[in-house]
């Protein structure tokens, strides 16, 4: 399951889609809209937009790389677009594998690469009504 | 000759539209298209170094020559997740 | 939420319980009963038993350690006991944090420590009807 | 004097019960209790080095002296997760 959706993401459905036969471990990352912006300002929400064709192709490319690195894994990626409020889920990445080391590594690799490569953009909208700001992941430390 | 231009995030806001069909002279390169857009929208200038361009869904070099019906996407630094 | 339960685990409820205000990331590990045993034999299921008082105290100790290492995180641990079939969920560990590095690290730390320290035992039951075997995590590589 | 003995996993199977109340002489140590159990259940012997003991919910040293109503748990190597 690789998707960009307008509606709230069903985390369980993403986990289920990532589950391979023989899985002994499933690791799921959920990205949530935070109340504090990159520069410390109070955030009312985030507005996401995407170039779906390129973003989805990138999801699949990242999944291929994760499989090459970590063997027989299952992977699902769903990102939301549109206006999200604080506390809402923006992205879910789920990985399953026979053992947990591969599931953790594949999940972590996928979200890192997604953030640095996928054609998705995010604008912080502020509580104080000041103009929103487009945020880049370029300077973000990899985990 | 016409190409379709998709713009995202800050670039979309400066252009005022997310999608447009533009006339370009035969033989024009990607960088010529960008230069034309910058002339019409001076606020684009500062975004030049940070904006990448995709042609028909793949990142493209600015020297590539445009073809009829190309889909050109203007991509600011991404911020997903 | 720190619990040992007889009934199937509701993964979403564990994720929700681990969610702190200000969370930007949630990472959830789900451990699933595999069809293949440690020595390669076909497994029909696993039988888990626990010394609940000590196991729950260990869950809380591990959570304290994870908080000391990774700061303001939320953590929830639920383990199932009794007889489980292949494909059923045995354990769920969920961690939330402002940023994903801490959530991944806390979740991974917690499941590693749980497996090596919590007073829980697991017997593999085989498809061919041969006597079951108690499995120890002692020799298992940390991830 | 009596203590309550909880047994788990393989040790429980060898003893045949998960919980029992045992009479122990005053002044007996944890290791004396284990030795008595091994005499009654020879299959316990090979488990000696791998079995840890908890007293009232905390891992205990085998030289600790038992007290009335102690809860003694016999803990094989764990296998949770």
Short mmCIF file of C-alpha atoms in Angstrom, two decimals:
data_model
loop_
_atom_site.label_atom_id
_atom_site.label_comp_id
_atom_site.label_asym_id
_atom_site.label_seq_id
_atom_site.Cartn_x
_atom_site.Cartn_y
_atom_site.Cartn_z
CA UNK A 1 0.00 0.00 0.00
CA UNK A 2 1.53 3.24 -1.21
CA UNK A 3 -0.89 6.12 -1.11
CA UNK A 4 -1.41 9.85 -0.65
CA UNK A 5 -4.84 10.52 0.77
CA UNK A 6 -7.08 13.43 1.70
CA UNK A 7 -8.91 11.63 4.49
CA UNK A 8 -7.60 10.67 7.95
CA UNK A 9 -5.25 7.67 7.82
CA UNK A 10 -6.35 4.37 9.35
CA UNK A 11 -3.14 3.24 11.08
CA UNK A 12 -4.35 -0.35 11.53
CA UNK A 13 -5.09 -0.67 7.83
CA UNK A 14 -1.54 0.43 6.99
CA UNK A 15 -0.09 -2.07 9.48
CA UNK A 16 -2.22 -4.83 8.02
CA UNK A 17 -1.17 -3.95 4.47
CA UNK A 18 2.51 -4.17 5.46
CA UNK A 19 2.14 -7.58 7.11
CA UNK A 20 3.85 -10.39 5.16
CA UNK A 21 3.21 -14.08 5.79
CA UNK A 22 5.94 -15.23 8.16
CA UNK A 23 6.19 -11.86 9.89
CA UNK A 24 7.37 -12.08 13.49
CA UNK A 25 7.71 -8.34 13.91
CA UNK A 26 5.92 -5.24 12.72
CA UNK A 27 7.22 -1.71 13.33
CA UNK A 28 5.05 1.29 12.54
CA UNK A 29 5.99 4.94 12.50
CA UNK A 30 3.25 7.54 12.85
CA UNK A 31 4.03 11.21 12.20
CA UNK A 32 1.81 13.62 14.08
CA UNK A 33 1.26 17.37 13.64
CA UNK A 34 3.00 19.15 16.52
CA UNK A 35 1.79 22.29 18.26
CA UNK A 36 5.25 23.86 18.10
CA UNK A 37 6.77 25.02 14.85
CA UNK A 38 10.38 24.75 13.69
CA UNK A 39 11.15 28.19 15.09
CA UNK A 40 9.17 27.69 18.30
CA UNK A 41 6.00 29.49 17.25
CA UNK A 42 2.58 28.04 18.12
CA UNK A 43 1.25 26.09 15.18
CA UNK A 44 -2.47 25.87 14.41
CA UNK A 45 -1.94 23.22 11.77
CA UNK A 46 -0.01 22.18 8.69
CA UNK A 47 -0.97 22.36 5.06
CA UNK A 48 0.49 19.55 2.95
CA UNK A 49 0.62 19.42 -0.81
CA UNK A 50 2.15 16.80 -3.06
CA UNK A 51 3.08 15.95 -6.62
CA UNK A 52 1.39 12.61 -6.35
CA UNK A 53 2.87 10.87 -9.38
CA UNK A 54 6.46 11.61 -8.34
CA UNK A 55 5.84 11.09 -4.62
CA UNK A 56 4.28 7.67 -5.16
CA UNK A 57 7.09 6.64 -7.51
CA UNK A 58 9.53 7.69 -4.79
CA UNK A 59 7.64 5.65 -2.16
CA UNK A 60 8.06 2.61 -4.39
CA UNK A 61 11.73 3.33 -5.05
CA UNK A 62 12.40 3.66 -1.32
CA UNK A 63 10.52 0.42 -0.66
CA UNK A 64 12.65 -1.35 -3.27
CA UNK A 65 15.81 -0.08 -1.58
CA UNK A 66 14.55 -1.15 1.85
CA UNK A 67 13.86 -4.64 0.50
CA UNK A 68 17.33 -4.84 -1.04
CA UNK A 69 18.86 -3.88 2.29
CA UNK A 70 16.67 -5.88 4.63
CA UNK A 71 15.46 -8.89 2.65
CA UNK A 72 11.96 -10.27 2.74
CA UNK A 73 10.07 -7.41 4.33
CA UNK A 74 6.60 -5.97 3.87
CA UNK A 75 6.24 -2.21 3.64
CA UNK A 76 3.35 0.24 3.42
CA UNK A 77 3.45 4.04 3.23
CA UNK A 78 0.49 6.39 3.45
CA UNK A 79 0.86 10.18 3.55
CA UNK A 80 -1.97 12.63 4.00
CA UNK A 81 -2.38 15.91 2.15
CA UNK A 82 -4.52 18.98 2.71
CA UNK A 83 -4.95 20.95 5.92
CA UNK A 84 -4.20 19.09 9.14
CA UNK A 85 -4.77 20.22 12.69
CA UNK A 86 -2.42 19.73 15.61
CA UNK A 87 -2.57 16.11 16.78
CA UNK A 88 -3.65 14.73 13.42
CA UNK A 89 -1.65 12.03 11.66
CA UNK A 90 0.33 13.19 8.63
CA UNK A 91 2.14 9.99 7.66
CA UNK A 92 2.26 6.30 8.53
CA UNK A 93 5.09 3.95 7.58
CA UNK A 94 4.78 0.30 8.54
CA UNK A 95 7.31 -2.49 8.01
CA UNK A 96 7.05 -6.18 8.81
CA UNK A 97 9.78 -8.81 8.75
CA UNK A 98 10.55 -12.23 10.18
CA UNK A 99 12.61 -10.59 12.95
CA UNK A 100 12.54 -7.20 14.60
CA UNK A 101 15.95 -5.84 13.61
CA UNK A 102 14.95 -5.74 9.94
CA UNK A 103 11.51 -4.31 10.72
CA UNK A 104 12.98 -1.46 12.81
CA UNK A 105 15.69 -0.72 10.24
CA UNK A 106 13.33 -0.79 7.25
CA UNK A 107 10.77 1.46 8.96
CA UNK A 108 13.41 3.96 10.05
CA UNK A 109 15.13 3.97 6.63
CA UNK A 110 11.84 4.53 4.87
CA UNK A 111 10.70 7.54 6.89
CA UNK A 112 14.16 9.13 6.67
CA UNK A 113 14.25 8.75 2.89
CA UNK A 114 10.62 9.81 2.49
CA UNK A 115 11.30 13.05 4.32
CA UNK A 116 14.36 13.87 2.26
CA UNK A 117 13.17 12.73 -1.17
CA UNK A 118 9.40 12.53 -1.67
CA UNK A 119 7.68 15.35 -3.57
CA UNK A 120 5.64 16.55 -0.62
CA UNK A 121 5.58 20.02 0.89
CA UNK A 122 4.45 21.33 4.21
CA UNK A 123 3.44 24.81 5.32
CA UNK A 124 3.21 25.74 8.97
CA UNK A 125 0.11 27.79 9.81
CA UNK A 126 0.40 29.86 12.97
CA UNK A 127 -1.99 30.48 15.82
CA UNK A 128 -1.18 34.22 15.83
CA UNK A 129 -2.31 34.58 12.22
CA UNK A 130 1.11 35.59 10.89
CA UNK A 131 1.85 34.31 7.38
CA UNK A 132 2.51 30.61 7.08
CA UNK A 133 5.95 29.27 6.28
CA UNK A 134 7.01 26.45 3.96
CA UNK A 135 9.26 24.03 5.82
CA UNK A 136 12.11 22.13 4.24
CA UNK A 137 13.58 18.93 5.62
CA UNK A 138 16.93 19.72 4.00
CA UNK A 139 18.69 20.69 7.21
CA UNK A 140 17.13 18.01 9.35
CA UNK A 141 19.44 15.51 10.99
CA UNK A 142 18.91 11.94 9.92
CA UNK A 143 17.96 9.66 12.81
CA UNK B 1 4.83 24.79 -28.85
CA UNK B 2 3.18 24.34 -25.48
CA UNK B 3 4.22 22.68 -22.23
CA UNK B 4 2.29 22.12 -19.05
CA UNK B 5 3.84 23.64 -15.92
CA UNK B 6 3.08 22.35 -12.43
CA UNK B 7 4.15 24.44 -9.47
CA UNK B 8 4.25 23.52 -5.81
CA UNK B 9 4.52 25.16 -2.41
CA UNK B 10 6.26 28.56 -2.44
CA UNK B 11 6.75 28.50 -6.22
CA UNK B 12 3.04 27.84 -6.70
CA UNK B 13 2.21 30.78 -4.45
CA UNK B 14 4.50 33.14 -6.38
CA UNK B 15 3.08 32.04 -9.73
CA UNK B 16 -0.45 32.20 -8.35
CA UNK B 17 -1.46 28.97 -10.08
CA UNK B 18 -0.66 25.32 -9.53
CA UNK B 19 -0.97 24.38 -13.18
CA UNK B 20 -0.70 26.30 -16.44
CA UNK B 21 -0.06 25.70 -20.11
CA UNK B 22 2.70 27.92 -21.49
CA UNK B 23 3.90 28.73 -24.99
CA UNK B 24 7.61 28.24 -25.44
CA UNK B 25 9.73 28.75 -28.54
CA UNK B 26 10.92 25.64 -30.32
CA UNK B 27 14.35 24.61 -29.03
CA UNK B 28 13.86 26.25 -25.63
CA UNK B 29 15.57 24.62 -22.68
CA UNK B 30 14.29 24.12 -19.14
CA UNK B 31 16.47 26.98 -17.93
CA UNK B 32 14.95 29.27 -20.56
CA UNK B 33 11.48 28.46 -19.24
CA UNK B 34 12.59 29.25 -15.70
CA UNK B 35 14.21 32.50 -16.83
CA UNK B 36 11.00 33.57 -18.52
CA UNK B 37 9.00 32.80 -15.40
CA UNK B 38 11.49 34.81 -13.31
CA UNK B 39 11.12 37.81 -15.61
CA UNK B 40 7.36 37.72 -15.18
CA UNK B 41 7.57 37.00 -11.43
CA UNK B 42 10.62 38.64 -9.86
CA UNK B 43 9.97 36.90 -6.54
CA UNK B 44 11.03 33.64 -8.19
CA UNK B 45 14.60 34.82 -8.59
CA UNK B 46 15.75 34.06 -5.05
CA UNK B 47 14.27 30.56 -5.38
CA UNK B 48 16.39 29.63 -8.38
CA UNK B 49 19.14 27.76 -6.58
CA UNK B 50 16.77 25.80 -4.36
CA UNK B 51 14.19 24.83 -6.99
CA UNK B 52 14.63 21.59 -8.88
CA UNK B 53 12.80 20.74 -12.06
CA UNK B 54 11.18 17.53 -13.17
CA UNK B 55 10.25 16.71 -16.73
CA UNK B 56 7.52 14.14 -17.24
CA UNK B 57 7.91 12.85 -13.70
CA UNK B 58 11.70 12.63 -13.55
CA UNK B 59 14.26 15.09 -12.28
CA UNK B 60 15.74 16.88 -15.26
CA UNK B 61 18.85 18.83 -16.08
CA UNK B 62 18.26 22.51 -16.75
CA UNK B 63 19.90 22.18 -20.17
CA UNK B 64 17.34 19.69 -21.47
CA UNK B 65 15.37 20.87 -24.50
CA UNK B 66 11.61 21.11 -24.08
CA UNK B 67 9.26 19.13 -26.25
CA UNK B 68 5.60 19.60 -27.09
CA UNK B 69 3.28 18.50 -24.24
CA UNK B 70 6.08 18.09 -21.71
CA UNK B 71 4.91 18.18 -18.10
CA UNK B 72 7.35 20.39 -16.24
CA UNK B 73 7.18 20.41 -12.43
CA UNK B 74 8.85 23.10 -10.35
CA UNK B 75 9.94 21.55 -7.06
CA UNK B 76 11.03 23.58 -4.02
CA UNK B 77 12.90 21.76 -1.22
CA UNK B 78 10.62 19.00 0.03
CA UNK B 79 9.13 18.89 3.51
CA UNK B 80 7.04 15.75 3.78
CA UNK B 81 6.55 13.69 6.91
CA UNK C 1 -0.41 1.40 30.16
CA UNK C 2 1.57 -1.58 31.39
CA UNK C 3 -0.38 -4.79 31.23
CA UNK C 4 -0.33 -8.54 30.79
CA UNK C 5 -3.58 -9.73 29.30
CA UNK C 6 -5.33 -12.96 28.36
CA UNK C 7 -7.36 -11.45 25.51
CA UNK C 8 -6.14 -10.29 22.08
CA UNK C 9 -4.28 -6.98 22.24
CA UNK C 10 -5.83 -3.89 20.68
CA UNK C 11 -2.81 -2.28 19.00
CA UNK C 12 -4.53 1.09 18.52
CA UNK C 13 -5.38 1.29 22.22
CA UNK C 14 -1.70 0.75 23.12
CA UNK C 15 -0.61 3.43 20.65
CA UNK C 16 -3.17 5.83 22.07
CA UNK C 17 -2.07 5.11 25.64
CA UNK C 18 1.55 5.90 24.72
CA UNK C 19 0.72 9.21 23.06
CA UNK C 20 1.96 12.24 25.03
CA UNK C 21 0.79 15.80 24.38
CA UNK C 22 3.36 17.34 22.07
CA UNK C 23 4.14 14.05 20.35
CA UNK C 24 5.34 14.44 16.78
CA UNK C 25 6.24 10.80 16.37
CA UNK C 26 4.92 7.47 17.51
CA UNK C 27 6.74 4.17 16.95
CA UNK C 28 5.03 0.89 17.69
CA UNK C 29 6.52 -2.59 17.76
CA UNK C 30 4.19 -5.56 17.36
CA UNK C 31 5.51 -9.08 18.04
CA UNK C 32 3.70 -11.80 16.12
CA UNK C 33 3.73 -15.60 16.56
CA UNK C 34 5.77 -17.10 13.71
CA UNK C 35 5.07 -20.39 11.98
CA UNK C 36 8.72 -21.43 12.21
CA UNK C 37 10.34 -22.33 15.51
CA UNK C 38 13.84 -21.51 16.70
CA UNK C 39 15.15 -24.82 15.34
CA UNK C 40 13.18 -24.62 12.11
CA UNK C 41 10.29 -26.89 13.11
CA UNK C 42 6.72 -25.97 12.18
CA UNK C 43 5.05 -24.24 15.08
CA UNK C 44 1.33 -24.57 15.78
CA UNK C 45 1.41 -21.87 18.42
CA UNK C 46 3.10 -20.54 21.52
CA UNK C 47 2.10 -20.86 25.14
CA UNK C 48 3.08 -17.86 27.27
CA UNK C 49 3.14 -17.71 31.03
CA UNK C 50 4.21 -14.88 33.29
CA UNK C 51 4.94 -13.91 36.86
CA UNK C 52 2.76 -10.85 36.55
CA UNK C 53 3.91 -8.90 39.59
CA UNK C 54 7.59 -9.09 38.62
CA UNK C 55 6.96 -8.68 34.90
CA UNK C 56 4.90 -5.53 35.39
CA UNK C 57 7.48 -4.09 37.79
CA UNK C 58 10.11 -4.76 35.11
CA UNK C 59 7.97 -3.03 32.45
CA UNK C 60 7.88 0.04 34.68
CA UNK C 61 11.60 -0.12 35.38
CA UNK C 62 12.39 -0.35 31.68
CA UNK C 63 10.05 2.57 30.98
CA UNK C 64 11.86 4.65 33.62
CA UNK C 65 15.19 3.85 31.99
CA UNK C 66 13.85 4.72 28.54
CA UNK C 67 12.63 8.07 29.88
CA UNK C 68 16.00 8.79 31.47
CA UNK C 69 17.74 8.08 28.16
CA UNK C 70 15.29 9.73 25.79
CA UNK C 71 13.63 12.52 27.74
CA UNK C 72 9.96 13.33 27.59
CA UNK C 73 8.54 10.24 25.99
CA UNK C 74 5.32 8.28 26.38
CA UNK C 75 5.50 4.52 26.61
CA UNK C 76 3.02 1.67 26.78
CA UNK C 77 3.69 -2.07 26.98
CA UNK C 78 1.12 -4.86 26.72
CA UNK C 79 2.05 -8.54 26.62
CA UNK C 80 -0.36 -11.39 26.13
CA UNK C 81 -0.31 -14.69 27.98
CA UNK C 82 -1.95 -18.06 27.41
CA UNK C 83 -2.01 -20.06 24.21
CA UNK C 84 -1.50 -18.11 20.99
CA UNK C 85 -1.82 -19.33 17.42
CA UNK C 86 0.48 -18.48 14.54
CA UNK C 87 -0.19 -14.94 13.35
CA UNK C 88 -1.53 -13.73 16.70
CA UNK C 89 0.01 -10.75 18.47
CA UNK C 90 2.08 -11.59 21.55
CA UNK C 91 3.37 -8.17 22.54
CA UNK C 92 2.94 -4.50 21.66
CA UNK C 93 5.37 -1.74 22.67
CA UNK C 94 4.53 1.82 21.69
CA UNK C 95 6.61 4.96 22.26
CA UNK C 96 5.82 8.56 21.45
CA UNK C 97 8.13 11.57 21.56
CA UNK C 98 8.41 15.07 20.13
CA UNK C 99 10.74 13.76 17.40
CA UNK C 100 11.20 10.41 15.76
CA UNK C 101 14.76 9.57 16.81
CA UNK C 102 13.71 9.31 20.46
CA UNK C 103 10.55 7.38 19.62
CA UNK C 104 12.46 4.79 17.57
CA UNK C 105 15.20 4.47 20.18
CA UNK C 106 12.81 4.18 23.13
CA UNK C 107 10.65 1.58 21.40
CA UNK C 108 13.64 -0.50 20.34
CA UNK C 109 15.28 -0.25 23.77
CA UNK C 110 12.08 -1.31 25.50
CA UNK C 111 11.43 -4.45 23.46
CA UNK C 112 15.10 -5.49 23.74
CA UNK C 113 15.06 -5.11 27.51
CA UNK C 114 11.63 -6.71 27.87
CA UNK C 115 12.81 -9.81 26.05
CA UNK C 116 15.92 -10.16 28.17
CA UNK C 117 14.52 -9.20 31.58
CA UNK C 118 10.75 -9.57 32.01
CA UNK C 119 9.43 -12.62 33.91
CA UNK C 120 7.66 -14.11 30.91
CA UNK C 121 8.16 -17.56 29.41
CA UNK C 122 7.30 -19.03 26.07
CA UNK C 123 6.84 -22.63 24.96
CA UNK C 124 6.81 -23.59 21.31
CA UNK C 125 4.07 -26.08 20.44
CA UNK C 126 4.74 -28.10 17.29
CA UNK C 127 2.52 -29.08 14.39
CA UNK C 128 3.89 -32.64 14.42
CA UNK C 129 2.76 -33.17 18.01
CA UNK C 130 6.27 -33.64 19.41
CA UNK C 131 6.75 -32.27 22.94
CA UNK C 132 6.82 -28.51 23.22
CA UNK C 133 10.01 -26.66 24.07
CA UNK C 134 10.60 -23.70 26.40
CA UNK C 135 12.49 -20.98 24.57
CA UNK C 136 14.99 -18.67 26.18
CA UNK C 137 15.99 -15.29 24.82
CA UNK C 138 19.37 -15.56 26.48
CA UNK C 139 21.30 -16.31 23.31
CA UNK C 140 19.44 -13.88 21.13
CA UNK C 141 21.38 -11.06 19.53
CA UNK C 142 20.29 -7.60 20.57
CA UNK C 143 19.03 -5.54 17.64
CA UNK D 1 7.61 -22.28 59.20
CA UNK D 2 5.99 -22.11 55.78
CA UNK D 3 6.81 -20.33 52.53
CA UNK D 4 4.86 -20.09 49.32
CA UNK D 5 6.67 -21.36 46.23
CA UNK D 6 5.78 -20.21 42.72
CA UNK D 7 7.22 -22.12 39.79
CA UNK D 8 7.24 -21.21 36.12
CA UNK D 9 7.81 -22.80 32.74
CA UNK D 10 10.05 -25.88 32.81
CA UNK D 11 10.45 -25.75 36.60
CA UNK D 12 6.68 -25.67 37.02
CA UNK D 13 6.35 -28.71 34.77
CA UNK D 14 8.93 -30.68 36.74
CA UNK D 15 7.30 -29.80 40.06
CA UNK D 16 3.86 -30.49 38.63
CA UNK D 17 2.34 -27.45 40.33
CA UNK D 18 2.59 -23.72 39.77
CA UNK D 19 2.09 -22.85 43.41
CA UNK D 20 2.59 -24.69 46.68
CA UNK D 21 3.07 -23.99 50.38
CA UNK D 22 6.11 -25.75 51.81
CA UNK D 23 7.36 -26.36 55.32
CA UNK D 24 10.95 -25.30 55.83
CA UNK D 25 13.09 -25.49 58.96
CA UNK D 26 13.76 -22.23 60.74
CA UNK D 27 17.01 -20.68 59.50
CA UNK D 28 16.84 -22.39 56.11
CA UNK D 29 18.31 -20.52 53.18
CA UNK D 30 17.03 -20.22 49.61
CA UNK D 31 19.65 -22.73 48.47
CA UNK D 32 18.43 -25.22 51.07
CA UNK D 33 14.91 -24.96 49.69
CA UNK D 34 16.18 -25.58 46.17
CA UNK D 35 18.27 -28.53 47.34
CA UNK D 36 15.22 -30.07 49.00
CA UNK D 37 13.19 -29.63 45.84
CA UNK D 38 15.97 -31.24 43.81
CA UNK D 39 16.03 -34.26 46.10
CA UNK D 40 12.29 -34.72 45.62
CA UNK D 41 12.47 -33.99 41.87
CA UNK D 42 15.76 -35.17 40.36
CA UNK D 43 14.91 -33.57 37.03
CA UNK D 44 15.42 -30.17 38.67
CA UNK D 45 19.14 -30.80 39.14
CA UNK D 46 20.21 -29.89 35.61
CA UNK D 47 18.21 -26.66 35.89
CA UNK D 48 20.13 -25.41 38.92
CA UNK D 49 22.59 -23.16 37.16
CA UNK D 50 19.98 -21.58 34.90
CA UNK D 51 17.24 -21.01 37.48
CA UNK D 52 17.14 -17.71 39.36
CA UNK D 53 15.16 -17.16 42.50
CA UNK D 54 13.05 -14.21 43.55
CA UNK D 55 11.95 -13.54 47.10
CA UNK D 56 8.84 -11.42 47.55
CA UNK D 57 9.09 -10.09 44.02
CA UNK D 58 12.81 -9.30 43.94
CA UNK D 59 15.74 -11.35 42.70
CA UNK D 60 17.41 -12.86 45.72
CA UNK D 61 20.79 -14.32 46.59
CA UNK D 62 20.76 -18.05 47.28
CA UNK D 63 22.27 -17.48 50.74
CA UNK D 64 19.33 -15.38 51.98
CA UNK D 65 17.51 -16.84 54.96
CA UNK D 66 13.84 -17.64 54.50
CA UNK D 67 11.17 -16.03 56.64
CA UNK D 68 7.61 -17.06 57.40
CA UNK D 69 5.20 -16.35 54.50
CA UNK D 70 7.94 -15.52 52.04
CA UNK D 71 6.86 -15.79 48.40
CA UNK D 72 9.65 -17.61 46.59
CA UNK D 73 9.55 -17.68 42.80
CA UNK D 74 11.65 -20.09 40.73
CA UNK D 75 12.54 -18.41 37.46
CA UNK D 76 13.98 -20.24 34.43
CA UNK D 77 15.61 -18.16 31.67
CA UNK D 78 12.96 -15.78 30.35
CA UNK D 79 11.54 -15.89 26.84
CA UNK D 80 9.02 -13.11 26.51
CA UNK D 81 8.27 -11.14 23.37
#
